[in-house]
Amino acid sequence: MNVKELNHPLIEHKLAILRDKKTGTKEFRELIKEIGMFLCYEAMSDAKLKKVEIETPIEKMKTGKLDEDNYAFVPILRAGMGMLDGVISVIPNAKIGHIGMYRDEKTFEPVNYFFKVPKDIAKREVIILDPMLATGGSAIDAIDLLKSKGVKKIKFLSIIAAPEGLKKVTEKHPDVQIICAKIDKCLNENKYIVPGLGDAGDRIFGTK
Ligand code: PRP
Ligand code: URA
C-alpha cells in the first residue's frame, strides 16, 4: 500500500494528548496544527529542489530551494482546516483550495457541498488535508474531484487512519501517497475510528 505511517516517539506523545477526551478545544486545535506540520515535513521528503547560489556571511555556496509555486494545499472542511495553519507556516507561498464535505449520518457516505481550487491547480502538486481517514469515502471523493480538474500528483495527509479506509483509498487511487501519523485498529458500528479521538471537527471547533 502507498501509505507511510510516522513512527516517532514525539508523535506518539502528541497523539496521546490529542486523543485524551479530557483535552480541551484550545490544546486540541494546537496539536492538530502541530502534527499537520510534522506530516507536511514528511510529505516533502521527496521534493525536488531548484539549484540556487547564495552567500553566507562566510562564503558563496550552491544549495537548493523548494519551488513553493509548485504546491497547493486542499483541506477537506471542516476538520482539515485545523491542519492548514501548520502546513502553511512551513510552505507559506503554496496556494489553497477548499473541499466541503460531510458524512451522511445514516449512510456514512460523503456529501460534497463546496469545491473551489486555484485556477492553475492542474500544474501543482496537491496536498489534501484531513485529520481523519475512516471509511475512506471522503478521501476517495476528494481525490476524484481533484483528478477531474487535471491534477496529476496528489498526497493525502491524515492524522489517524483506519485500515479499512486505507485499503479502499489505495485500491481506488494507488498513485496517491497517504501519510498518516497513526494507523489505528478498526472502525466501530458508527464508522468511527477505534480507538481514534472522537469527532475531529467537533473537537476542533467546539461544536459538541
Ligand atoms: C470527518 C473527517 C473526514 C471524514 C472521514 O468529517 O474530517 O472528512 O469524516 O470519514 P470517511 O473516511 O468515512 O469519509 P465529518 O463528516 O465529520 O465533517 P466535519 O469535518 O465537517 O465535522
Ligand atoms: N470522522 C471523525 O471525525 N472521526 C472518526 O473517527 C471518523 C470520522
mmCIF file of C-alpha atoms and ligand atoms in Angstrom:
data_model
loop_
_atom_site.group_PDB
_atom_site.id
_atom_site.type_symbol
_atom_site.label_atom_id
_atom_site.label_comp_id
_atom_site.label_asym_id
_atom_site.label_seq_id
_atom_site.Cartn_x
_atom_site.Cartn_y
_atom_site.Cartn_z
ATOM 1 C CA MET A 1 0.000 0.000 0.000
ATOM 2 C CA ASN A 2 1.170 3.512 -0.818
ATOM 3 C CA VAL A 3 0.968 4.519 2.853
ATOM 4 C CA LYS A 4 3.549 5.968 5.207
ATOM 5 C CA GLU A 5 2.970 5.995 8.972
ATOM 6 C CA LEU A 6 5.030 8.401 11.069
ATOM 7 C CA ASN A 7 6.715 6.254 13.650
ATOM 8 C CA HIS A 8 8.233 8.557 16.203
ATOM 9 C CA PRO A 9 8.079 8.911 19.999
ATOM 10 C CA LEU A 10 7.282 12.630 19.755
ATOM 11 C CA ILE A 11 4.274 11.904 17.529
ATOM 12 C CA GLU A 12 3.108 9.151 19.897
ATOM 13 C CA HIS A 13 3.377 11.677 22.744
ATOM 14 C CA LYS A 14 1.403 14.362 20.888
ATOM 15 C CA LEU A 15 -1.242 11.813 19.866
ATOM 16 C CA ALA A 16 -1.656 10.663 23.466
ATOM 17 C CA ILE A 17 -2.655 14.204 24.461
ATOM 18 C CA LEU A 18 -4.781 14.716 21.341
ATOM 19 C CA ARG A 19 -6.769 11.508 21.805
ATOM 20 C CA ASP A 20 -7.463 12.087 25.506
ATOM 21 C CA LYS A 21 -11.116 13.049 25.999
ATOM 22 C CA LYS A 22 -10.046 15.462 28.763
ATOM 23 C CA THR A 23 -8.041 17.579 26.272
ATOM 24 C CA GLY A 24 -9.875 20.857 25.636
ATOM 25 C CA THR A 25 -10.540 22.703 22.383
ATOM 26 C CA LYS A 26 -7.576 25.103 22.588
ATOM 27 C CA GLU A 27 -4.961 22.395 23.122
ATOM 28 C CA PHE A 28 -6.671 20.049 20.657
ATOM 29 C CA ARG A 29 -6.512 22.715 17.955
ATOM 30 C CA GLU A 30 -2.844 23.466 18.679
ATOM 31 C CA LEU A 31 -1.952 19.781 18.421
ATOM 32 C CA ILE A 32 -3.821 19.256 15.144
ATOM 33 C CA LYS A 33 -1.873 22.194 13.704
ATOM 34 C CA GLU A 34 1.448 20.920 15.070
ATOM 35 C CA ILE A 35 1.011 17.327 13.861
ATOM 36 C CA GLY A 36 -0.068 18.751 10.496
ATOM 37 C CA MET A 37 3.322 20.440 10.320
ATOM 38 C CA PHE A 38 5.153 17.168 11.017
ATOM 39 C CA LEU A 39 3.108 15.409 8.323
ATOM 40 C CA CYS A 40 3.996 18.152 5.848
ATOM 41 C CA TYR A 41 7.684 17.728 6.716
ATOM 42 C CA GLU A 42 7.381 14.036 5.823
ATOM 43 C CA ALA A 43 5.416 14.806 2.651
ATOM 44 C CA MET A 44 8.277 16.979 1.431
ATOM 45 C CA SER A 45 10.879 14.225 1.836
ATOM 46 C CA ASP A 46 10.898 13.550 -1.930
ATOM 47 C CA ALA A 47 10.585 17.193 -3.020
ATOM 48 C CA LYS A 48 12.714 18.306 -5.978
ATOM 49 C CA LEU A 49 14.746 21.392 -5.143
ATOM 50 C CA LYS A 50 15.810 24.081 -7.594
ATOM 51 C CA LYS A 51 19.526 24.832 -7.584
ATOM 52 C CA VAL A 52 20.400 28.254 -6.199
ATOM 53 C CA GLU A 53 23.551 30.098 -5.260
ATOM 54 C CA ILE A 54 23.542 32.077 -2.029
ATOM 55 C CA GLU A 55 26.160 33.814 0.015
ATOM 56 C CA THR A 56 26.521 33.113 3.725
ATOM 57 C CA PRO A 57 28.445 35.612 5.885
ATOM 58 C CA ILE A 58 31.430 33.289 5.297
ATOM 59 C CA GLU A 59 31.340 32.340 1.586
ATOM 60 C CA LYS A 60 29.255 31.671 -1.529
ATOM 61 C CA MET A 61 27.651 28.260 -1.811
ATOM 62 C CA LYS A 62 25.431 26.278 -4.155
ATOM 63 C CA THR A 63 22.359 24.838 -2.465
ATOM 64 C CA GLY A 64 18.688 24.001 -3.123
ATOM 65 C CA LYS A 65 15.354 25.726 -2.544
ATOM 66 C CA LEU A 66 11.805 24.462 -2.766
ATOM 67 C CA ASP A 67 9.764 25.909 -5.618
ATOM 68 C CA GLU A 68 6.799 26.889 -3.470
ATOM 69 C CA ASP A 69 4.733 27.735 -6.561
ATOM 70 C CA ASN A 70 4.538 24.006 -7.313
ATOM 71 C CA TYR A 71 2.252 23.280 -4.371
ATOM 72 C CA ALA A 72 -1.339 23.677 -3.259
ATOM 73 C CA PHE A 73 -2.950 22.616 -0.008
ATOM 74 C CA VAL A 74 -6.562 21.486 -0.064
ATOM 75 C CA PRO A 75 -8.201 20.997 3.343
ATOM 76 C CA ILE A 76 -11.431 18.982 3.495
ATOM 77 C CA LEU A 77 -13.898 21.067 5.522
ATOM 78 C CA ARG A 78 -14.342 21.296 8.321
ATOM 79 C CA ALA A 79 -11.706 19.306 10.183
ATOM 80 C CA GLY A 80 -8.986 19.686 7.529
ATOM 81 C CA MET A 81 -8.966 23.433 8.258
ATOM 82 C CA GLY A 82 -7.380 22.616 11.606
ATOM 83 C CA MET A 83 -4.223 21.407 9.844
ATOM 84 C CA LEU A 84 -3.939 24.341 7.442
ATOM 85 C CA ASP A 85 -2.119 26.840 9.693
ATOM 86 C CA GLY A 86 0.573 24.243 10.416
ATOM 87 C CA VAL A 87 1.325 23.351 6.808
ATOM 88 C CA ILE A 88 1.095 26.919 5.523
ATOM 89 C CA SER A 89 3.600 28.034 8.159
ATOM 90 C CA VAL A 90 6.212 25.791 6.522
ATOM 91 C CA ILE A 91 5.283 26.418 2.852
ATOM 92 C CA PRO A 92 3.819 29.935 3.073
ATOM 93 C CA ASN A 93 3.585 30.567 -0.667
ATOM 94 C CA ALA A 94 1.550 27.470 -1.542
ATOM 95 C CA LYS A 95 -1.953 28.171 -2.868
ATOM 96 C CA ILE A 96 -5.037 26.895 -1.075
ATOM 97 C CA GLY A 97 -8.206 25.221 -2.326
ATOM 98 C CA HIS A 98 -11.199 24.026 -0.315
ATOM 99 C CA ILE A 99 -13.414 20.959 -0.480
ATOM 100 C CA GLY A 100 -16.543 20.995 1.674
ATOM 101 C CA MET A 101 -17.732 17.536 2.648
ATOM 102 C CA TYR A 102 -19.664 15.904 5.434
ATOM 103 C CA ARG A 103 -20.597 12.282 6.102
ATOM 104 C CA ASP A 104 -24.276 11.476 5.968
ATOM 105 C CA GLU A 105 -25.175 10.305 9.484
ATOM 106 C CA LYS A 106 -27.176 7.287 8.282
ATOM 107 C CA THR A 107 -25.356 6.062 5.169
ATOM 108 C CA PHE A 108 -21.861 7.308 6.194
ATOM 109 C CA GLU A 109 -21.429 8.343 2.556
ATOM 110 C CA PRO A 110 -19.707 11.698 1.932
ATOM 111 C CA VAL A 111 -21.786 14.632 0.691
ATOM 112 C CA ASN A 112 -19.909 17.318 -1.234
ATOM 113 C CA TYR A 113 -21.179 20.868 -0.660
ATOM 114 C CA PHE A 114 -18.272 23.078 -1.767
ATOM 115 C CA PHE A 115 -15.352 22.874 -4.196
ATOM 116 C CA LYS A 116 -13.103 25.799 -5.007
ATOM 117 C CA VAL A 117 -9.486 25.425 -6.113
ATOM 118 C CA PRO A 118 -6.856 27.712 -7.659
ATOM 119 C CA LYS A 119 -7.162 28.144 -11.456
ATOM 120 C CA ASP A 120 -3.715 26.673 -12.090
ATOM 121 C CA ILE A 121 -4.309 23.642 -9.829
ATOM 122 C CA ALA A 122 -3.514 21.119 -12.614
ATOM 123 C CA LYS A 123 0.161 22.100 -12.699
ATOM 124 C CA ARG A 124 0.619 21.892 -8.943
ATOM 125 C CA GLU A 125 1.314 19.037 -6.569
ATOM 126 C CA VAL A 126 -1.744 18.942 -4.332
ATOM 127 C CA ILE A 127 -1.609 18.021 -0.675
ATOM 128 C CA ILE A 128 -5.024 17.153 0.757
ATOM 129 C CA LEU A 129 -5.545 17.705 4.484
ATOM 130 C CA ASP A 130 -7.982 15.815 6.680
ATOM 131 C CA PRO A 131 -7.157 14.594 10.193
ATOM 132 C CA MET A 132 -9.446 11.543 9.930
ATOM 133 C CA LEU A 133 -9.497 8.839 7.257
ATOM 134 C CA ALA A 134 -12.226 6.439 8.392
ATOM 135 C CA THR A 135 -14.164 4.538 5.679
ATOM 136 C CA GLY A 136 -12.105 6.391 3.069
ATOM 137 C CA GLY A 137 -15.223 7.655 1.258
ATOM 138 C CA SER A 138 -14.400 11.351 1.748
ATOM 139 C CA ALA A 139 -10.780 10.835 0.678
ATOM 140 C CA ILE A 140 -11.809 8.979 -2.500
ATOM 141 C CA ASP A 141 -14.340 11.649 -3.494
ATOM 142 C CA ALA A 142 -11.888 14.482 -2.765
ATOM 143 C CA ILE A 143 -9.203 12.803 -4.913
ATOM 144 C CA ASP A 144 -11.773 12.195 -7.708
ATOM 145 C CA LEU A 145 -12.704 15.898 -7.684
ATOM 146 C CA LEU A 146 -9.076 16.997 -7.935
ATOM 147 C CA LYS A 147 -8.254 14.494 -10.680
ATOM 148 C CA SER A 148 -11.283 15.768 -12.623
ATOM 149 C CA LYS A 149 -9.511 19.168 -12.630
ATOM 150 C CA GLY A 150 -6.415 17.587 -14.183
ATOM 151 C CA VAL A 151 -4.292 17.262 -11.048
ATOM 152 C CA LYS A 152 -1.582 14.631 -11.586
ATOM 153 C CA LYS A 153 0.302 14.477 -8.293
ATOM 154 C CA ILE A 154 -1.626 14.173 -5.044
ATOM 155 C CA LYS A 155 -0.648 13.376 -1.472
ATOM 156 C CA PHE A 156 -3.101 12.894 1.363
ATOM 157 C CA LEU A 157 -2.178 13.854 4.923
ATOM 158 C CA SER A 158 -4.214 12.404 7.766
ATOM 159 C CA ILE A 159 -3.553 12.233 11.484
ATOM 160 C CA ILE A 160 -5.410 8.999 12.249
ATOM 161 C CA ALA A 161 -6.400 6.426 9.636
ATOM 162 C CA ALA A 162 -8.373 3.178 9.799
ATOM 163 C CA PRO A 163 -7.023 0.089 7.964
ATOM 164 C CA GLU A 164 -10.392 -0.407 6.193
ATOM 165 C CA GLY A 165 -10.279 3.110 4.733
ATOM 166 C CA LEU A 166 -6.625 2.894 3.764
ATOM 167 C CA LYS A 167 -7.305 -0.315 1.816
ATOM 168 C CA LYS A 168 -10.224 1.282 -0.025
ATOM 169 C CA VAL A 169 -8.405 4.506 -0.926
ATOM 170 C CA THR A 170 -5.185 2.835 -2.043
ATOM 171 C CA GLU A 171 -7.117 0.334 -4.191
ATOM 172 C CA LYS A 172 -9.008 3.137 -5.939
ATOM 173 C CA HIS A 173 -6.094 5.587 -6.133
ATOM 174 C CA PRO A 174 -2.803 3.638 -5.888
ATOM 175 C CA ASP A 175 -0.870 6.663 -7.211
ATOM 176 C CA VAL A 176 -1.814 8.832 -4.216
ATOM 177 C CA GLN A 177 0.537 8.568 -1.280
ATOM 178 C CA ILE A 178 -1.143 8.683 2.119
ATOM 179 C CA ILE A 179 0.929 9.940 5.020
ATOM 180 C CA CYS A 180 -0.592 9.451 8.439
ATOM 181 C CA ALA A 181 0.584 9.905 11.990
ATOM 182 C CA LYS A 182 -1.018 6.637 13.135
ATOM 183 C CA ILE A 183 -2.935 3.690 11.709
ATOM 184 C CA ASP A 184 -5.478 2.641 14.329
ATOM 185 C CA LYS A 185 -7.226 -0.692 14.978
ATOM 186 C CA CYS A 186 -10.546 -0.562 13.103
ATOM 187 C CA LEU A 187 -13.905 1.178 12.673
ATOM 188 C CA ASN A 188 -16.849 0.739 15.036
ATOM 189 C CA GLU A 189 -20.515 0.234 14.058
ATOM 190 C CA ASN A 190 -20.904 4.010 13.588
ATOM 191 C CA LYS A 191 -17.820 4.097 11.351
ATOM 192 C CA TYR A 192 -15.779 5.962 13.941
ATOM 193 C CA ILE A 193 -12.108 5.104 14.232
ATOM 194 C CA VAL A 194 -11.179 2.903 17.221
ATOM 195 C CA PRO A 195 -9.533 3.999 19.478
ATOM 196 C CA GLY A 196 -9.386 7.236 17.438
ATOM 197 C CA LEU A 197 -10.073 10.593 19.006
ATOM 198 C CA GLY A 198 -13.817 11.029 18.503
ATOM 199 C CA ASP A 199 -15.225 13.614 16.109
ATOM 200 C CA ALA A 200 -12.328 15.747 14.919
ATOM 201 C CA GLY A 201 -14.468 18.606 13.545
ATOM 202 C CA ASP A 202 -16.464 18.906 16.752
ATOM 203 C CA ARG A 203 -13.328 18.847 18.904
ATOM 204 C CA ILE A 204 -11.534 21.476 16.771
ATOM 205 C CA PHE A 205 -14.470 23.865 16.607
ATOM 206 C CA GLY A 206 -16.084 23.064 19.963
ATOM 207 C CA THR A 207 -19.411 22.247 18.347
ATOM 208 C CA LYS A 208 -20.453 19.459 20.726
HETATM 209 C C1 PRP B 1 -14.929 13.617 9.069
HETATM 210 C C2 PRP B 1 -13.459 13.739 8.725
HETATM 211 C C3 PRP B 1 -13.409 13.271 7.298
HETATM 212 C C4 PRP B 1 -14.476 12.210 7.268
HETATM 213 C C5 PRP B 1 -13.811 10.868 7.316
HETATM 214 O O1 PRP B 1 -15.650 14.701 8.589
HETATM 215 O O2 PRP B 1 -12.934 15.011 8.938
HETATM 216 O O3 PRP B 1 -13.692 14.288 6.359
HETATM 217 O O4 PRP B 1 -15.305 12.407 8.418
HETATM 218 O O5 PRP B 1 -14.739 9.848 7.196
HETATM 219 P P1 PRP B 1 -14.748 8.831 5.986
HETATM 220 O O6 PRP B 1 -13.316 8.409 5.762
HETATM 221 O O7 PRP B 1 -15.604 7.717 6.486
HETATM 222 O O8 PRP B 1 -15.325 9.513 4.781
HETATM 223 P P2 PRP B 1 -17.172 14.945 9.010
HETATM 224 O O9 PRP B 1 -18.092 14.265 8.073
HETATM 225 O O10 PRP B 1 -17.332 14.613 10.453
HETATM 226 O O11 PRP B 1 -17.349 16.506 8.755
HETATM 227 P P3 PRP B 1 -16.774 17.735 9.604
HETATM 228 O O12 PRP B 1 -15.278 17.758 9.424
HETATM 229 O O13 PRP B 1 -17.434 18.912 8.980
HETATM 230 O O14 PRP B 1 -17.162 17.540 11.039
HETATM 231 N N1 URA B 2 -14.742 11.386 11.457
HETATM 232 C C1 URA B 2 -14.230 11.751 12.652
HETATM 233 O O1 URA B 2 -14.139 12.938 12.976
HETATM 234 N N2 URA B 2 -13.832 10.770 13.482
HETATM 235 C C2 URA B 2 -13.886 9.453 13.160
HETATM 236 O O2 URA B 2 -13.481 8.608 13.971
HETATM 237 C C3 URA B 2 -14.428 9.112 11.909
HETATM 238 C C4 URA B 2 -14.839 10.096 11.061
#
